[in-house]
Short mmCIF file of C-alpha atoms in Angstrom, two decimals:
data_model
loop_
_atom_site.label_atom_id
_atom_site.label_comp_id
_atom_site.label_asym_id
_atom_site.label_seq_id
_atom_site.Cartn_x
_atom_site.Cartn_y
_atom_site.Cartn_z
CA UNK A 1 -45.34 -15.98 16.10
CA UNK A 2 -45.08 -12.28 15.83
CA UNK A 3 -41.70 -12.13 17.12
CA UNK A 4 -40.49 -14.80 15.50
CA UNK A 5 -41.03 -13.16 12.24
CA UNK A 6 -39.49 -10.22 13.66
CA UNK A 7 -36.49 -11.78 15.02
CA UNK A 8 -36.15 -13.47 10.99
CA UNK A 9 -36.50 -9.75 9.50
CA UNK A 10 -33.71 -8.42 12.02
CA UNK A 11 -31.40 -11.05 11.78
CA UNK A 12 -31.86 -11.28 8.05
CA UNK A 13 -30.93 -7.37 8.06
CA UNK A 14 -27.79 -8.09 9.85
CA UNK A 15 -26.62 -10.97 7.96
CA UNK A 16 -27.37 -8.72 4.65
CA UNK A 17 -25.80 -5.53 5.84
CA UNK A 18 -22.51 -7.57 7.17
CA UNK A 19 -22.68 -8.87 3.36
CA UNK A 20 -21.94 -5.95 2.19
CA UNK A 21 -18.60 -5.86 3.52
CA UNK A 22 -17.88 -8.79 1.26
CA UNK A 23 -18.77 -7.06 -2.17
CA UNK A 24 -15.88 -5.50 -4.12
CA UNK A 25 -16.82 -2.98 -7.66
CA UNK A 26 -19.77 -3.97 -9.20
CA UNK A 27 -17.86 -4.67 -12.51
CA UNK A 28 -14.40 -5.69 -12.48
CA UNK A 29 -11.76 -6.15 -14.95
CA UNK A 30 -12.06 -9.87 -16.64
CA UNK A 31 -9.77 -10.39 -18.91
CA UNK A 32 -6.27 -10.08 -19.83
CA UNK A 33 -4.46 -7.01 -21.40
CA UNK A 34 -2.40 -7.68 -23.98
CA UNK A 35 1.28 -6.88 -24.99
CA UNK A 36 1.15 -4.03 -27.52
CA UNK A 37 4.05 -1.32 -26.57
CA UNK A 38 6.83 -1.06 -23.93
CA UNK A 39 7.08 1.60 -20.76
CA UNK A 40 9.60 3.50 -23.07
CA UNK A 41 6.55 3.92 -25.53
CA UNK A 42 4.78 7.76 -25.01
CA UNK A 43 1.35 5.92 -25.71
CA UNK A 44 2.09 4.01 -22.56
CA UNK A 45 2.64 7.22 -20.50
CA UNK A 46 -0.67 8.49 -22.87
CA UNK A 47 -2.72 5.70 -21.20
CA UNK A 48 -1.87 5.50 -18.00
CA UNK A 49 -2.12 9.43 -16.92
CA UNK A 50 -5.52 9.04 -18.93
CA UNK A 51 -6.83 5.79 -17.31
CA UNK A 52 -5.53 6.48 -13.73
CA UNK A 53 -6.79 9.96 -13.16
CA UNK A 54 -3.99 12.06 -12.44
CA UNK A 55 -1.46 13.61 -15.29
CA UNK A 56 2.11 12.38 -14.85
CA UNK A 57 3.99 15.45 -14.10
CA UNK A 58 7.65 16.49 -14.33
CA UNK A 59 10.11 18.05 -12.17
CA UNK A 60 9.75 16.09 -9.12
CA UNK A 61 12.42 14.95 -6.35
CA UNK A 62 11.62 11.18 -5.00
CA UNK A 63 14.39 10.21 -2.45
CA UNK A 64 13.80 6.64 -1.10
CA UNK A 65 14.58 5.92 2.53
CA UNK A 66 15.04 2.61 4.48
CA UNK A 67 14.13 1.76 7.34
CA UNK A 68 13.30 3.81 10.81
CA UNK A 69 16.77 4.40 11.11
CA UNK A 70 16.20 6.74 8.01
CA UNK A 71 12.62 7.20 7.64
CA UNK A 72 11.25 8.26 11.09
CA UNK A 73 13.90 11.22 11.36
CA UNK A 74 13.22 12.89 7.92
CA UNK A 75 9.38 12.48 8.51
CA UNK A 76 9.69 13.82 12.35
CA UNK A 77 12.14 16.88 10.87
CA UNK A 78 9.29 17.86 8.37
CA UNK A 79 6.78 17.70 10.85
CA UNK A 80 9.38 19.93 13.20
CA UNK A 81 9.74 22.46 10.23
CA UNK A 82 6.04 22.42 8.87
CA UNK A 83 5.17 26.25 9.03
CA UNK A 84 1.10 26.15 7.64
CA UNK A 85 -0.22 23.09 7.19
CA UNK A 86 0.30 19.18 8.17
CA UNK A 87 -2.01 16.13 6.57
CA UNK A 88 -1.39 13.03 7.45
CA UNK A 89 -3.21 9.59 6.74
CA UNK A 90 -2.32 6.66 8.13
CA UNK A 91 -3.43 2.64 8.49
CA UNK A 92 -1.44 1.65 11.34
CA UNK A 93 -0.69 3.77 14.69
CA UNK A 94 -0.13 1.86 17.84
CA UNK A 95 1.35 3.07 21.43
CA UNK A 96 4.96 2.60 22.03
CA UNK A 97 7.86 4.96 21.50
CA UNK A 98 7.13 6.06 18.08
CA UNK A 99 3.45 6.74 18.55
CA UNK A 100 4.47 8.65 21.45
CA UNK A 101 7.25 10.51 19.27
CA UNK A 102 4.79 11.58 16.63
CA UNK A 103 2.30 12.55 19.17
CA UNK A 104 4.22 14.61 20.81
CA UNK A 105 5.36 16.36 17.25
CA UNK A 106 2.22 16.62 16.01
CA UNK A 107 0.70 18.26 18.96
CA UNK A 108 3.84 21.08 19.61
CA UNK A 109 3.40 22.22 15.90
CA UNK A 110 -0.59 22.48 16.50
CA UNK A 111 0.14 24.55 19.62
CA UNK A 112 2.35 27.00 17.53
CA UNK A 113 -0.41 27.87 15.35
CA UNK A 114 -0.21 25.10 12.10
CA UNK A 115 -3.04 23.41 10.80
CA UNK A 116 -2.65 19.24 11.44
CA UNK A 117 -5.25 17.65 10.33
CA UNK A 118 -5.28 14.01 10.84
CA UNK A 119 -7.14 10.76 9.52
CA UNK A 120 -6.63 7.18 11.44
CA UNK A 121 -7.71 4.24 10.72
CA UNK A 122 -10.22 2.48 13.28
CA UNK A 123 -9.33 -0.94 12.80
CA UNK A 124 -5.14 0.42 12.48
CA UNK A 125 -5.40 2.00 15.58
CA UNK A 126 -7.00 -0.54 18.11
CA UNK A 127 -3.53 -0.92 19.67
CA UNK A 128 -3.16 2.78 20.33
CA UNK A 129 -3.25 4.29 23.81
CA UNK A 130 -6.34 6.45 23.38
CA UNK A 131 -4.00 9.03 25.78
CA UNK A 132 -2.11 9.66 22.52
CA UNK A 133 -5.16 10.44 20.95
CA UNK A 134 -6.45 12.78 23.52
CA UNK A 135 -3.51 14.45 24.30
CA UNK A 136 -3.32 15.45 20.06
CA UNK A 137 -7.09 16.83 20.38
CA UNK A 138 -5.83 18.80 23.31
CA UNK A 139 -3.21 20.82 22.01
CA UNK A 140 -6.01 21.80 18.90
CA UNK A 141 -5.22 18.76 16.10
CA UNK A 142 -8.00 17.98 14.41
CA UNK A 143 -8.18 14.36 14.46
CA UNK A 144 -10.21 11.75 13.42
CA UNK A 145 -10.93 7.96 13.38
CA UNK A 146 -11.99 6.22 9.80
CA UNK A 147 -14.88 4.44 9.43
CA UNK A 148 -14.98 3.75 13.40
CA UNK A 149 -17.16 0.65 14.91
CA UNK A 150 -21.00 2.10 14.70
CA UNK A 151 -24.67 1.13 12.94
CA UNK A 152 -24.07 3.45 10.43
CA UNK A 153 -21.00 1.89 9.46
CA UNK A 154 -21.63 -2.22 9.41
CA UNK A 155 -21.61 -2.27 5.66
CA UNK A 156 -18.44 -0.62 5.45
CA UNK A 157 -16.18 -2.18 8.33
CA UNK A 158 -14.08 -4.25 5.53
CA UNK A 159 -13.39 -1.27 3.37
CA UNK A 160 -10.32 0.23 5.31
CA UNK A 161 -8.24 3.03 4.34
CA UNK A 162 -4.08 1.87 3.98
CA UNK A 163 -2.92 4.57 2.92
CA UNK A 164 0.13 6.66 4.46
CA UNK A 165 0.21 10.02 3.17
CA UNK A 166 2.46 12.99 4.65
CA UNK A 167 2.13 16.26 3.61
CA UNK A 168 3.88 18.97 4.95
CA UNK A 169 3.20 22.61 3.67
CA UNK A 170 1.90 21.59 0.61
CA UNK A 171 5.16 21.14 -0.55
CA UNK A 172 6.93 18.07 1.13
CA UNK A 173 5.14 14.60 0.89
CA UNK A 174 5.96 11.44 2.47
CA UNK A 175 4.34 8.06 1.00
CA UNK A 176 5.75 4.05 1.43
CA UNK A 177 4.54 0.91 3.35
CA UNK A 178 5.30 2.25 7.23
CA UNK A 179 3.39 2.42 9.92
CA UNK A 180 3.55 4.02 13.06
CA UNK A 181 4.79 1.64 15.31
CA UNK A 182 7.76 0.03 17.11
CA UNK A 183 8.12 -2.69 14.63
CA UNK A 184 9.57 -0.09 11.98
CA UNK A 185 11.96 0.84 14.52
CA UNK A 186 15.60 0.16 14.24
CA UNK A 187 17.47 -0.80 10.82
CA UNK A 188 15.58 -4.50 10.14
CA UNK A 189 18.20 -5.70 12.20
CA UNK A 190 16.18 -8.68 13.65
CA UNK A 191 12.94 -9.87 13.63
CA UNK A 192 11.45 -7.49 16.03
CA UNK A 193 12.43 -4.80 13.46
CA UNK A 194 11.08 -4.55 9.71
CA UNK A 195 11.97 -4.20 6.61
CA UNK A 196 10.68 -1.07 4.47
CA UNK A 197 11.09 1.87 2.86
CA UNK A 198 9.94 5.18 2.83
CA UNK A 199 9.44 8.08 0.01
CA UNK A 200 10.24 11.85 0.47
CA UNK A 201 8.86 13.55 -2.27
CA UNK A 202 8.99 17.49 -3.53
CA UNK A 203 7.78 18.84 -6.13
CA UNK A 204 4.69 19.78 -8.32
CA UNK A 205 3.27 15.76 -7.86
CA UNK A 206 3.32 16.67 -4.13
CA UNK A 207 -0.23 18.39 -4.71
CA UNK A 208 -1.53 14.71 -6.14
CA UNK A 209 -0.36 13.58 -2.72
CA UNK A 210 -2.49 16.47 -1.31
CA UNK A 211 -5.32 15.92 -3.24
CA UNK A 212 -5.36 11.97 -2.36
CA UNK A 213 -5.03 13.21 1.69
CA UNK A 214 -8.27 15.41 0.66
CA UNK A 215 -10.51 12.54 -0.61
CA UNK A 216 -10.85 10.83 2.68
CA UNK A 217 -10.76 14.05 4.78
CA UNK A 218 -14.35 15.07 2.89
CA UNK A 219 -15.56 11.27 3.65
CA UNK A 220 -14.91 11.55 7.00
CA UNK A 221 -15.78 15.40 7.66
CA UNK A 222 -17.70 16.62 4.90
CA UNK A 223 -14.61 19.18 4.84
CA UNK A 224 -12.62 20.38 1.70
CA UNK A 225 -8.58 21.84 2.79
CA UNK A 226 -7.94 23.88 0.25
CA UNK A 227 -5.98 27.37 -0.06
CA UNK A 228 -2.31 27.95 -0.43
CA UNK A 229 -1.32 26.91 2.73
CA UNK A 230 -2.50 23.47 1.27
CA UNK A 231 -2.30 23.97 -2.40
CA UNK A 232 0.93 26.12 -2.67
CA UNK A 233 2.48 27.13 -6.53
CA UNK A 234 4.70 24.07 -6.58
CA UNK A 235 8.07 25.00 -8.26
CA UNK A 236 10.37 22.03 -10.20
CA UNK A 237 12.63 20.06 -7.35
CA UNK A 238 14.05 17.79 -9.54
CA UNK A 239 13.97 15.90 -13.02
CA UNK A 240 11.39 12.45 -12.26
CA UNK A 241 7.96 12.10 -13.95
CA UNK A 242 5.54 11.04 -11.69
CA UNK A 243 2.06 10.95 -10.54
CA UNK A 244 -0.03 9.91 -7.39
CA UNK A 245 -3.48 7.97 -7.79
CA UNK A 246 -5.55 6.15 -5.46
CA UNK A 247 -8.30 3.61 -5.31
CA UNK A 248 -11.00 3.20 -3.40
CA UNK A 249 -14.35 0.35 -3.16
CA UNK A 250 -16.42 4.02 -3.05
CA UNK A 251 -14.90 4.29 -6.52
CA UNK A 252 -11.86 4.10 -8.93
CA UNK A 253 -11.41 0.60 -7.25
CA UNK A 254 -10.03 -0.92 -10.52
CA UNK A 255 -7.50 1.95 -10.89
CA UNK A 256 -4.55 -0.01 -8.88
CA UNK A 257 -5.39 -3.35 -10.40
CA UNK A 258 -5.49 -1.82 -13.89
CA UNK A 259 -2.01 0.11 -13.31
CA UNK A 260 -0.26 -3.22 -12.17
CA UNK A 261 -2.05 -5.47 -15.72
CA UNK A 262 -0.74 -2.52 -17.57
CA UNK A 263 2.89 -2.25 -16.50
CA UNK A 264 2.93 -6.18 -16.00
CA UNK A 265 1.96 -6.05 -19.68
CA UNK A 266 4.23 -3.36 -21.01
CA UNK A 267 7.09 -5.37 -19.39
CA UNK A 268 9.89 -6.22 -21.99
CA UNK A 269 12.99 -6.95 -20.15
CA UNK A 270 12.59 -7.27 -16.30
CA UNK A 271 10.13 -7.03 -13.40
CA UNK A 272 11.40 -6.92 -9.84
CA UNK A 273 8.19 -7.28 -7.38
CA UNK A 274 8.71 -7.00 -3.68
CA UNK A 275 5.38 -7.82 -1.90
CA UNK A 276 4.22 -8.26 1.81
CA UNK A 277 1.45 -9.41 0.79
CA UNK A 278 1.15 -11.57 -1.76
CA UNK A 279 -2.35 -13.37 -3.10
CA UNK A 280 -2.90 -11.79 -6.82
CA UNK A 281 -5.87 -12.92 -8.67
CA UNK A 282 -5.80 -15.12 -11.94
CA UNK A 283 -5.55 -12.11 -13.61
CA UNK A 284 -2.03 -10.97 -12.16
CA UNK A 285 -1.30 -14.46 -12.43
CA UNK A 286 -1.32 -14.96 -15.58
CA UNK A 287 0.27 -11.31 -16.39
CA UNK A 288 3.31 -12.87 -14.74
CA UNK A 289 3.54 -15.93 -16.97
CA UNK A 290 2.62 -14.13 -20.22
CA UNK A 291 5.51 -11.95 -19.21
CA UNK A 292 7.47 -15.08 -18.94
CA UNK A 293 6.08 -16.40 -22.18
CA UNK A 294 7.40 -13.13 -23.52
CA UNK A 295 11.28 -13.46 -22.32
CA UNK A 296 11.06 -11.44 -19.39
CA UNK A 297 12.57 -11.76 -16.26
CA UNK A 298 10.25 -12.12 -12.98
CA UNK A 299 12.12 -11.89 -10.05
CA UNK A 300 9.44 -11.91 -7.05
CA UNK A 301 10.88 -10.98 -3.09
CA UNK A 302 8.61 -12.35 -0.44
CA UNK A 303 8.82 -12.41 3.10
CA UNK A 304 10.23 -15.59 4.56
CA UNK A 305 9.74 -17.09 8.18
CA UNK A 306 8.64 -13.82 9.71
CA UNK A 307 5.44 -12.78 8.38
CA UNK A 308 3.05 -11.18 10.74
CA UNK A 309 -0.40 -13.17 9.04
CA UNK A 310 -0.37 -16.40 9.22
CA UNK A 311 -3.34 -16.37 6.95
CA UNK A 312 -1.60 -14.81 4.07
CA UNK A 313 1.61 -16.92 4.37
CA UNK A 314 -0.63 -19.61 3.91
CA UNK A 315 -2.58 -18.66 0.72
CA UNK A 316 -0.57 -16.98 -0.73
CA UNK A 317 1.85 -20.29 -1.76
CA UNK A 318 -1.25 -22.14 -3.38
CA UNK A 319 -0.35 -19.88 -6.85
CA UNK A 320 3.30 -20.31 -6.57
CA UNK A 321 3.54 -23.67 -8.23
CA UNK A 322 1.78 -22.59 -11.48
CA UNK A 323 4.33 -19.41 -11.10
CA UNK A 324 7.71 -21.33 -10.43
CA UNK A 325 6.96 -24.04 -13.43
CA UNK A 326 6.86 -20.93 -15.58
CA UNK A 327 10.11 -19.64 -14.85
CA UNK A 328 9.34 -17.00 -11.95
CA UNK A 329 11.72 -16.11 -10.11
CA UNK A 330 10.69 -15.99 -6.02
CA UNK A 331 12.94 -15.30 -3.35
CA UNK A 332 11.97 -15.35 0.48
CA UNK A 333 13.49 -12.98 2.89
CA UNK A 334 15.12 -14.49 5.66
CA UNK A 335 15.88 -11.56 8.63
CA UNK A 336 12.71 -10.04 9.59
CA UNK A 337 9.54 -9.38 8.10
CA UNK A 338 9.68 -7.64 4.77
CA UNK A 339 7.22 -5.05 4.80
CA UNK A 340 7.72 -3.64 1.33
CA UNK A 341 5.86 -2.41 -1.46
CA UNK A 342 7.66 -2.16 -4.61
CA UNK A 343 7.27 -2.59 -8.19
CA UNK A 344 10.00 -1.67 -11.02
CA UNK A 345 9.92 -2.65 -14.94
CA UNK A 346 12.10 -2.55 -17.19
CA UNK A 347 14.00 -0.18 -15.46
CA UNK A 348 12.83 2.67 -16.25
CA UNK A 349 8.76 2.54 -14.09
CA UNK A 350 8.83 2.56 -10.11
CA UNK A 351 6.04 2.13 -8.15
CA UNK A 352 5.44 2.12 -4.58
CA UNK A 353 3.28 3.65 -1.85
CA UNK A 354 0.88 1.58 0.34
CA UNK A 355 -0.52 -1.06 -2.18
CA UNK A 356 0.54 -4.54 -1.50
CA UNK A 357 -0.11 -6.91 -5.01
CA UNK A 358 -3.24 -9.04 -3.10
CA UNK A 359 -7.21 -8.73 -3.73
CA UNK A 360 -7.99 -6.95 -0.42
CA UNK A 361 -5.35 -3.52 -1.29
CA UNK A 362 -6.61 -4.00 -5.04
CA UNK A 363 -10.93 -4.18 -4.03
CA UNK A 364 -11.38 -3.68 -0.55
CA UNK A 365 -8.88 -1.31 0.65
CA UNK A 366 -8.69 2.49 0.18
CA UNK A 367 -4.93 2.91 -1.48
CA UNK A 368 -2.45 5.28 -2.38
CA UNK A 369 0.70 4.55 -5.08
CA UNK A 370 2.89 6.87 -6.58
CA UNK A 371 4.66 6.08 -9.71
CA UNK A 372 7.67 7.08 -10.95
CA UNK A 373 8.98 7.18 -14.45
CA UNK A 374 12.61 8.07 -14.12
CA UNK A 375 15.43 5.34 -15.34
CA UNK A 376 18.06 6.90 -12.69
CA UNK A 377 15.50 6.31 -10.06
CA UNK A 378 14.46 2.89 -11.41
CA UNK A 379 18.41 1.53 -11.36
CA UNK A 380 18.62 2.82 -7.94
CA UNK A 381 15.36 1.00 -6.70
CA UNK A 382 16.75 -1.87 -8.90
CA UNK A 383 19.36 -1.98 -6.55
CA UNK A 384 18.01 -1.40 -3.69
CA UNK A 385 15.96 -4.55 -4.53
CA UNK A 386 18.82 -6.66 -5.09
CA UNK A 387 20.50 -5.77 -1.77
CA UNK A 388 17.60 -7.49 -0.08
CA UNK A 389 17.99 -10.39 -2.52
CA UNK A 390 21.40 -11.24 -1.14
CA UNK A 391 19.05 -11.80 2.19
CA UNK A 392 16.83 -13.75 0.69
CA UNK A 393 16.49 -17.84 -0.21
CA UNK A 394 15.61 -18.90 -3.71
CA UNK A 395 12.48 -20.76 -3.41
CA UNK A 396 12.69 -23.80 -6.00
CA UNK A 397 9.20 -25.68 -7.78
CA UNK A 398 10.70 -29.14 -6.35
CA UNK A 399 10.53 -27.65 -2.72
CA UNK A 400 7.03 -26.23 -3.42
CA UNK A 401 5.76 -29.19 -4.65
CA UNK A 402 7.12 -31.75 -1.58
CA UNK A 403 5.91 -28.91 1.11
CA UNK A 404 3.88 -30.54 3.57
CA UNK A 405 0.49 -31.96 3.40
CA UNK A 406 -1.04 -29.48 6.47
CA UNK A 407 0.41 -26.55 4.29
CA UNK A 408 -1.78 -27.97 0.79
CA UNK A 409 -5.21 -28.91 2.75
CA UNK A 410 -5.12 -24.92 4.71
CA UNK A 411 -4.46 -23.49 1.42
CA UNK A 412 -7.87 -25.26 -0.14
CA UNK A 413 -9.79 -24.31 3.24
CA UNK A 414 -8.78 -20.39 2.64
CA UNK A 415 -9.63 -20.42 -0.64
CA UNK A 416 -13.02 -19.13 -0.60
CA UNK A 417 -11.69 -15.83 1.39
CA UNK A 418 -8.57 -15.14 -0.54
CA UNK A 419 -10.26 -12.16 -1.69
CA UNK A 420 -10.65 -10.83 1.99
CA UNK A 421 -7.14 -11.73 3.31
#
């Protein structure tokens, strides 16, 4: 008898502490904002540097880059050239020729003397050699694993950290969708290759970046990086607003799912929406269609036939019908798998960084975006957006509603874990 009641009590404990990795904020947003001024509107500026955290701030330089063609070079250069300091957060880093690359860079510039510190996600690196690892820790990186498998940690395993933060000096930042891997190779020239983009960013927003580096770093070692080799005097690079928040279950987990209801509701004349990963709540939802309602244009870019979770390809179509029949716009991508992140309204507001427009990067996940409010910038994004259009299908509300029976009864079955995938 006695250890059947004790066998109850421990396997009771395990089931409850596993729960937790199911809850999201205690209090979430519930209903919809509504449309009272457009992104050209100062009180829209007003309310977003006031209800995300950080102040927008001027004089920045945001140059987009695509694809590891572009992206892995400029980040590897900065690393090459970093004199001080190098942070850098990251979901994803796997073995292969990349991993190896950045490695190997990280390691030579903590031999010559610079600080490189280094946060990687447990879960995002279960496909890395641990050689790579060691051989980092060797040459004096200090390097650590978030939120790695232990007791300590079971009612946490769900909440991951996403984002991908470069920082370089203080004064050169590096934010986007990519992770360190092979896939992100190439220029998305086939399917082994993917589509994404990258941001290299100077200027005074670049100690935002910093900052957002710093809040897992104390999670994870109790450790503040502060000083000037971190926290430099940050002249003007350029002439783009922006600003860098985050969000996090441990808190400000409604920040990224109260910046997209706000610009979705500011929207006047267009939103272009490039997403991975795409299973929004009814709340995002129905942003969309009041946007519709409204006379704006949705255009929404999704990946096609190469999309590397199954899971999401499948829920992610049971909203599209309700979407389509309002006059939304969705486009599949047909070469590879589109890994992008990308949000731009009426252009004149860009954002992108690691978010993708689903429940788990909006609750569970620990995310970075940076926004930028810059109409130059926003008509170059704007194209940018519409060159991967022109590789792209129009998806139509007659061929959504004839897709196959299989595709309608796996939809209802993930339905109770949307919020999870």
């Amino acid at each position: 008898m006695l250890w059947t009641i004790v066998a109850t009590v421990l396997a009771t404990t395990v089931v409850l502490v596993l729960a937790q990795n199911f809850k999201t904020s205690e209090k979430a947003l519930e209903r919809k904002i509504e449309h009272r001024y457009a992104v050209s509107d100062p009180q829209f500026r007003r309310e977003m540097s006031a209800l995300l955290g950080p102040a927008i701030l001027g004089g920045n330089r945001v140059r987009p880059l695509q694809n590891g063609d572009e992206i892995f070079p400029a980040m590897l250069q900065a690393i090459a050239e970093a004199q001080h300091s190098i942070t850098f957060e990251t979901f994803i880093y796997w073995s292969g020729e990349i991993g190896k690359e950045f490695s190997q860079a990280l390691a030579e510039r903590a031999r010559a003397g610079v600080a490189v510190s280094v946060t990687i996600d447990w879960v995002g690196s279960t496909k890395m050699d641990r050689s790579l690892l060691e051989s980092m820790q060797a040459a004096g990186v200090s390097l650590h694993l978030y939120r790695p498998l232990s007791w300590y940690h079971l009612g946490s395993m769900n909440n991951r950290t996403h984002r991908k933060l470069l920082v370089i000096d203080g004064r050169i930042g590096f934010t986007g969708g990519v992770g360190i891997a092979d896939q992100w190779l190439g220029d998305a020239e086939d399917p082994e290759h993917w589509r994404d983009t990258q941001y290299r960013i100077e200027g005074p927003v670049v100690a935002q970046l910093q900052a957002a580096f710093n809040d897992n770093w104390i999670k994870t070692t109790g450790q503040v990086l502060n000083g000037t080799h971190y926290f430099p005097e940050l002249n003007p690079a350029g002439e783009m607003d922006a600003h860098m928040f985050v969000a996090s279950p441990s808190g400000g987990s409604e920040s990224m799912h109260l910046m997209y209801l706000l610009a979705l509701a500011a929207a006047e004349t267009r939103i272009d929406l490039a997403a991975s990963y795409f299973v929004p709540d009814t709340l995002l939802i129905e942003a969309l269609i009041a946007a519709r309602a409204r006379g704006v244009r949705v255009r929404v870019l999704l990946p096609g036939p190469h999309l590397d979770a199954l899971s999401v390809k499948i829920a992610s179509k049971a909203d599209w019908g309700e979407l389509l029949q309002a006059g939304v716009e969705i486009h599949v991508y047909q070469p590879t798998m589109l890994h992008t992140k990308l949000l731009v309204i009426d252009s004149l507001l860009v954002s992108v960084g690691s978010t993708n427009f689903d429940m788990r990067s909006i609750r569970l996940n620990d995310e970075a975006s940076l926004n930028v409010y810059n109409r130059e910038f926003a008509l170059h994004m704007t194209a940018v957006f519409e060159a991967d259009l022109l590789n792209a299908e129009p998806y139509s509300l007659e061929r959504w509603r004839t897709r196959p029976l299989s595709e309608k009864l796996s939809e209802k079955i993930l339905l109770p874990i949307r919020s999870q995938l």
